[in-house]
Amino acid sequence: MSDDDNAEEVTLGRIETEVALLMRLGEATRRASGSAEHRVLDRAAYVILRHLDTAGPQNVSALAARLNLDGSTVTRQVSALQRDGLIARTPDPADGRGTVISPTPAGLQRMAAVQAARTRLYGDILADWTGDDRDTLAELLHRLNEALDARNRRR
C-alpha cells in the first residue's frame, strides 16, 4: 500500500468515526435538551413534516421512497401523526382512489417550534465558530447528505 493510499484510508477512517460520533452525540444532545420544544415531535414525525412542508402533499408511497423507508413504516408514522392532528389526508387529485398527506396548521406549528429550538441550540453550540466556518460546515454537511441520498436511490 502506498503512502497516499494509507493516508486516504486513515482519512476515511476518521470520517467514519466522526459521523458515528455525530449521530450518537446529536441524539444525546436532543434527548438531554432542557427545552420541551425539542420533544414536541419525535424524530420521524419531524422529518416527515419537514419534507411535506417543503415538497407539498404526497402519497405514502412517494413519501416512503423519498425518505428511504419501508411503506409500512411510513404508514404507521403517518397514522400516528393523523391521530395527533398533525397531518391530514385528502383525495389524491391525480388519482381519486388514493389519498395524499399534508401537514395541518398544528403540525406546521410544532415543526416550526422544533426547528427554531434546534436552530437556537446549534447557534449556542457553534457560537465561537466564525461565520465562514459555519457556512463551510453547512455546505459540507449538505454535500454529504446529497451523496448519501444519491447512493440510497441507486439501490
PDB file of C-alpha atoms in Angstrom:
ATOM      1  CA  MET A   1       0.000   0.000   0.000  1.00  0.00           C
ATOM      2  CA  SER A   2       1.424   3.393  -0.983  1.00  0.00           C
ATOM      3  CA  ASP A   3       1.714   6.315   1.412  1.00  0.00           C
ATOM      4  CA  ASP A   4      -1.123   8.070  -0.471  1.00  0.00           C
ATOM      5  CA  ASP A   5      -3.367   5.012  -0.156  1.00  0.00           C
ATOM      6  CA  ASN A   6      -2.553   4.734   3.545  1.00  0.00           C
ATOM      7  CA  ALA A   7      -3.283   8.427   4.117  1.00  0.00           C
ATOM      8  CA  GLU A   8      -6.620   8.059   2.306  1.00  0.00           C
ATOM      9  CA  GLU A   9      -7.508   5.023   4.438  1.00  0.00           C
ATOM     10  CA  VAL A  10      -6.683   6.966   7.611  1.00  0.00           C
ATOM     11  CA  THR A  11      -8.805   9.925   6.450  1.00  0.00           C
ATOM     12  CA  LEU A  12     -11.767   7.700   5.585  1.00  0.00           C
ATOM     13  CA  GLY A  13     -11.466   6.016   8.982  1.00  0.00           C
ATOM     14  CA  ARG A  14     -11.542   9.418  10.674  1.00  0.00           C
ATOM     15  CA  ILE A  15     -14.649  10.378   8.678  1.00  0.00           C
ATOM     16  CA  GLU A  16     -16.394   7.132   9.651  1.00  0.00           C
ATOM     17  CA  THR A  17     -15.593   7.730  13.324  1.00  0.00           C
ATOM     18  CA  GLU A  18     -16.693  11.362  13.249  1.00  0.00           C
ATOM     19  CA  VAL A  19     -20.005  10.547  11.506  1.00  0.00           C
ATOM     20  CA  ALA A  20     -20.717   7.798  14.057  1.00  0.00           C
ATOM     21  CA  LEU A  21     -19.981  10.241  16.891  1.00  0.00           C
ATOM     22  CA  LEU A  22     -22.076  12.945  15.239  1.00  0.00           C
ATOM     23  CA  MET A  23     -25.110  10.669  15.141  1.00  0.00           C
ATOM     24  CA  ARG A  24     -24.659   9.495  18.730  1.00  0.00           C
ATOM     25  CA  LEU A  25     -23.929  12.944  20.167  1.00  0.00           C
ATOM     26  CA  GLY A  26     -26.688  14.583  18.120  1.00  0.00           C
ATOM     27  CA  GLU A  27     -29.266  12.197  19.545  1.00  0.00           C
ATOM     28  CA  ALA A  28     -27.847  12.501  23.066  1.00  0.00           C
ATOM     29  CA  THR A  29     -27.963  16.305  22.786  1.00  0.00           C
ATOM     30  CA  ARG A  30     -31.582  16.190  21.618  1.00  0.00           C
ATOM     31  CA  ARG A  31     -32.601  13.908  24.484  1.00  0.00           C
ATOM     32  CA  ALA A  32     -30.692  15.908  27.093  1.00  0.00           C
ATOM     33  CA  SER A  33     -32.005  19.274  25.965  1.00  0.00           C
ATOM     34  CA  GLY A  34     -33.859  21.048  28.726  1.00  0.00           C
ATOM     35  CA  SER A  35     -36.216  22.607  26.210  1.00  0.00           C
ATOM     36  CA  ALA A  36     -39.621  20.996  25.869  1.00  0.00           C
ATOM     37  CA  GLU A  37     -39.723  22.369  22.309  1.00  0.00           C
ATOM     38  CA  HIS A  38     -37.266  19.669  21.226  1.00  0.00           C
ATOM     39  CA  ARG A  39     -39.634  16.977  22.442  1.00  0.00           C
ATOM     40  CA  VAL A  40     -42.961  18.105  20.955  1.00  0.00           C
ATOM     41  CA  LEU A  41     -42.226  15.840  17.961  1.00  0.00           C
ATOM     42  CA  ASP A  42     -40.248  12.647  17.678  1.00  0.00           C
ATOM     43  CA  ARG A  43     -37.514  12.497  15.054  1.00  0.00           C
ATOM     44  CA  ALA A  44     -39.624  10.590  12.486  1.00  0.00           C
ATOM     45  CA  ALA A  45     -42.552  12.999  12.774  1.00  0.00           C
ATOM     46  CA  TYR A  46     -40.235  15.985  12.432  1.00  0.00           C
ATOM     47  CA  VAL A  47     -38.610  14.596   9.274  1.00  0.00           C
ATOM     48  CA  ILE A  48     -41.986  13.755   7.708  1.00  0.00           C
ATOM     49  CA  LEU A  49     -43.426  17.193   8.467  1.00  0.00           C
ATOM     50  CA  ARG A  50     -40.284  18.967   7.208  1.00  0.00           C
ATOM     51  CA  HIS A  51     -40.461  17.030   3.941  1.00  0.00           C
ATOM     52  CA  LEU A  52     -44.188  17.651   3.449  1.00  0.00           C
ATOM     53  CA  ASP A  53     -43.697  21.346   4.200  1.00  0.00           C
ATOM     54  CA  THR A  54     -41.008  21.568   1.527  1.00  0.00           C
ATOM     55  CA  ALA A  55     -42.330  19.173  -1.119  1.00  0.00           C
ATOM     56  CA  GLY A  56     -46.071  19.597  -0.681  1.00  0.00           C
ATOM     57  CA  PRO A  57     -48.744  16.905  -0.330  1.00  0.00           C
ATOM     58  CA  GLN A  58     -47.561  13.365  -1.063  1.00  0.00           C
ATOM     59  CA  ASN A  59     -48.971   9.889  -1.052  1.00  0.00           C
ATOM     60  CA  VAL A  60     -47.452   7.390   1.383  1.00  0.00           C
ATOM     61  CA  SER A  61     -45.518   5.586  -1.366  1.00  0.00           C
ATOM     62  CA  ALA A  62     -43.830   8.778  -2.580  1.00  0.00           C
ATOM     63  CA  LEU A  63     -43.096   9.826   0.996  1.00  0.00           C
ATOM     64  CA  ALA A  64     -41.569   6.424   1.818  1.00  0.00           C
ATOM     65  CA  ALA A  65     -39.445   6.481  -1.346  1.00  0.00           C
ATOM     66  CA  ARG A  66     -38.180   9.995  -0.661  1.00  0.00           C
ATOM     67  CA  LEU A  67     -37.305   9.196   2.952  1.00  0.00           C
ATOM     68  CA  ASN A  68     -35.795   5.819   2.046  1.00  0.00           C
ATOM     69  CA  LEU A  69     -38.181   3.995   4.385  1.00  0.00           C
ATOM     70  CA  ASP A  70     -40.442   0.982   4.079  1.00  0.00           C
ATOM     71  CA  GLY A  71     -44.037   1.868   3.171  1.00  0.00           C
ATOM     72  CA  SER A  72     -45.445   0.081   6.225  1.00  0.00           C
ATOM     73  CA  THR A  73     -43.143   2.099   8.498  1.00  0.00           C
ATOM     74  CA  VAL A  74     -44.320   5.368   6.969  1.00  0.00           C
ATOM     75  CA  THR A  75     -47.948   4.227   7.151  1.00  0.00           C
ATOM     76  CA  ARG A  76     -47.606   3.664  10.923  1.00  0.00           C
ATOM     77  CA  GLN A  77     -45.888   7.016  11.419  1.00  0.00           C
ATOM     78  CA  VAL A  78     -48.476   8.827   9.297  1.00  0.00           C
ATOM     79  CA  SER A  79     -51.322   7.167  11.229  1.00  0.00           C
ATOM     80  CA  ALA A  80     -49.841   8.434  14.500  1.00  0.00           C
ATOM     81  CA  LEU A  81     -49.421  11.928  13.043  1.00  0.00           C
ATOM     82  CA  GLN A  82     -53.028  11.889  11.817  1.00  0.00           C
ATOM     83  CA  ARG A  83     -54.271  10.684  15.206  1.00  0.00           C
ATOM     84  CA  ASP A  84     -52.437  13.642  16.793  1.00  0.00           C
ATOM     85  CA  GLY A  85     -53.975  16.066  14.288  1.00  0.00           C
ATOM     86  CA  LEU A  86     -50.606  16.940  12.723  1.00  0.00           C
ATOM     87  CA  ILE A  87     -51.328  15.747   9.197  1.00  0.00           C
ATOM     88  CA  ALA A  88     -54.478  15.448   7.106  1.00  0.00           C
ATOM     89  CA  ARG A  89     -55.381  13.005   4.346  1.00  0.00           C
ATOM     90  CA  THR A  90     -57.204  14.300   1.300  1.00  0.00           C
ATOM     91  CA  PRO A  91     -58.146  12.672  -2.018  1.00  0.00           C
ATOM     92  CA  ASP A  92     -55.245  12.486  -4.444  1.00  0.00           C
ATOM     93  CA  PRO A  93     -56.001  14.936  -7.277  1.00  0.00           C
ATOM     94  CA  ALA A  94     -54.053  12.700  -9.695  1.00  0.00           C
ATOM     95  CA  ASP A  95     -55.869   9.519  -8.629  1.00  0.00           C
ATOM     96  CA  GLY A  96     -59.165   9.890  -6.779  1.00  0.00           C
ATOM     97  CA  ARG A  97     -58.854   6.365  -5.378  1.00  0.00           C
ATOM     98  CA  GLY A  98     -55.794   7.308  -3.339  1.00  0.00           C
ATOM     99  CA  THR A  99     -55.001   9.926  -0.731  1.00  0.00           C
ATOM    100  CA  VAL A 100     -52.267  12.446  -0.187  1.00  0.00           C
ATOM    101  CA  ILE A 101     -50.898  13.618   3.120  1.00  0.00           C
ATOM    102  CA  SER A 102     -50.259  17.214   4.059  1.00  0.00           C
ATOM    103  CA  PRO A 103     -49.342  18.950   7.305  1.00  0.00           C
ATOM    104  CA  THR A 104     -52.074  20.667   9.296  1.00  0.00           C
ATOM    105  CA  PRO A 105     -51.539  24.121  10.787  1.00  0.00           C
ATOM    106  CA  ALA A 106     -50.919  22.387  14.150  1.00  0.00           C
ATOM    107  CA  GLY A 107     -48.338  20.123  12.513  1.00  0.00           C
ATOM    108  CA  LEU A 108     -46.566  23.073  10.905  1.00  0.00           C
ATOM    109  CA  GLN A 109     -46.616  24.955  14.211  1.00  0.00           C
ATOM    110  CA  ARG A 110     -44.997  22.056  16.083  1.00  0.00           C
ATOM    111  CA  MET A 111     -42.463  21.533  13.320  1.00  0.00           C
ATOM    112  CA  ALA A 112     -41.546  25.230  13.369  1.00  0.00           C
ATOM    113  CA  ALA A 113     -41.146  25.146  17.170  1.00  0.00           C
ATOM    114  CA  VAL A 114     -38.743  22.190  16.944  1.00  0.00           C
ATOM    115  CA  GLN A 115     -36.849  23.783  14.071  1.00  0.00           C
ATOM    116  CA  ALA A 116     -36.473  27.065  15.980  1.00  0.00           C
ATOM    117  CA  ALA A 117     -35.315  25.243  19.119  1.00  0.00           C
ATOM    118  CA  ARG A 118     -32.763  23.243  17.137  1.00  0.00           C
ATOM    119  CA  THR A 119     -31.538  26.361  15.355  1.00  0.00           C
ATOM    120  CA  ARG A 120     -31.023  28.105  18.700  1.00  0.00           C
ATOM    121  CA  LEU A 121     -29.245  25.038  20.080  1.00  0.00           C
ATOM    122  CA  TYR A 122     -26.820  24.910  17.160  1.00  0.00           C
ATOM    123  CA  GLY A 123     -26.353  28.665  17.446  1.00  0.00           C
ATOM    124  CA  ASP A 124     -25.238  28.129  21.045  1.00  0.00           C
ATOM    125  CA  ILE A 125     -23.038  25.132  20.203  1.00  0.00           C
ATOM    126  CA  LEU A 126     -21.352  26.952  17.317  1.00  0.00           C
ATOM    127  CA  ALA A 127     -21.222  30.376  18.984  1.00  0.00           C
ATOM    128  CA  ASP A 128     -17.425  30.553  18.901  1.00  0.00           C
ATOM    129  CA  TRP A 129     -17.172  29.444  15.257  1.00  0.00           C
ATOM    130  CA  THR A 130     -16.667  32.072  12.567  1.00  0.00           C
ATOM    131  CA  GLY A 131     -19.407  32.738  10.053  1.00  0.00           C
ATOM    132  CA  ASP A 132     -17.177  31.251   7.360  1.00  0.00           C
ATOM    133  CA  ASP A 133     -16.674  28.071   9.406  1.00  0.00           C
ATOM    134  CA  ARG A 134     -20.433  27.749   9.898  1.00  0.00           C
ATOM    135  CA  ASP A 135     -21.026  28.243   6.173  1.00  0.00           C
ATOM    136  CA  THR A 136     -18.362  25.636   5.349  1.00  0.00           C
ATOM    137  CA  LEU A 137     -19.885  23.138   7.788  1.00  0.00           C
ATOM    138  CA  ALA A 138     -23.354  23.705   6.326  1.00  0.00           C
ATOM    139  CA  GLU A 139     -22.081  23.210   2.772  1.00  0.00           C
ATOM    140  CA  LEU A 140     -20.077  20.080   3.589  1.00  0.00           C
ATOM    141  CA  LEU A 141     -22.977  18.516   5.511  1.00  0.00           C
ATOM    142  CA  HIS A 142     -25.265  19.296   2.564  1.00  0.00           C
ATOM    143  CA  ARG A 143     -22.830  17.619   0.168  1.00  0.00           C
ATOM    144  CA  LEU A 144     -22.541  14.587   2.448  1.00  0.00           C
ATOM    145  CA  ASN A 145     -26.337  14.280   2.678  1.00  0.00           C
ATOM    146  CA  GLU A 146     -26.670  14.575  -1.108  1.00  0.00           C
ATOM    147  CA  ALA A 147     -24.058  11.841  -1.608  1.00  0.00           C
ATOM    148  CA  LEU A 148     -25.762   9.573   0.931  1.00  0.00           C
ATOM    149  CA  ASP A 149     -29.156  10.205  -0.675  1.00  0.00           C
ATOM    150  CA  ALA A 150     -27.817   9.509  -4.178  1.00  0.00           C
ATOM    151  CA  ARG A 151     -26.270   6.239  -3.007  1.00  0.00           C
ATOM    152  CA  ASN A 152     -29.530   5.141  -1.364  1.00  0.00           C
ATOM    153  CA  ARG A 153     -31.505   5.968  -4.516  1.00  0.00           C
ATOM    154  CA  ARG A 154     -29.218   3.762  -6.643  1.00  0.00           C
ATOM    155  CA  ARG A 155     -30.085   0.724  -4.516  1.00  0.00           C
TER     156      ARG A 155
END
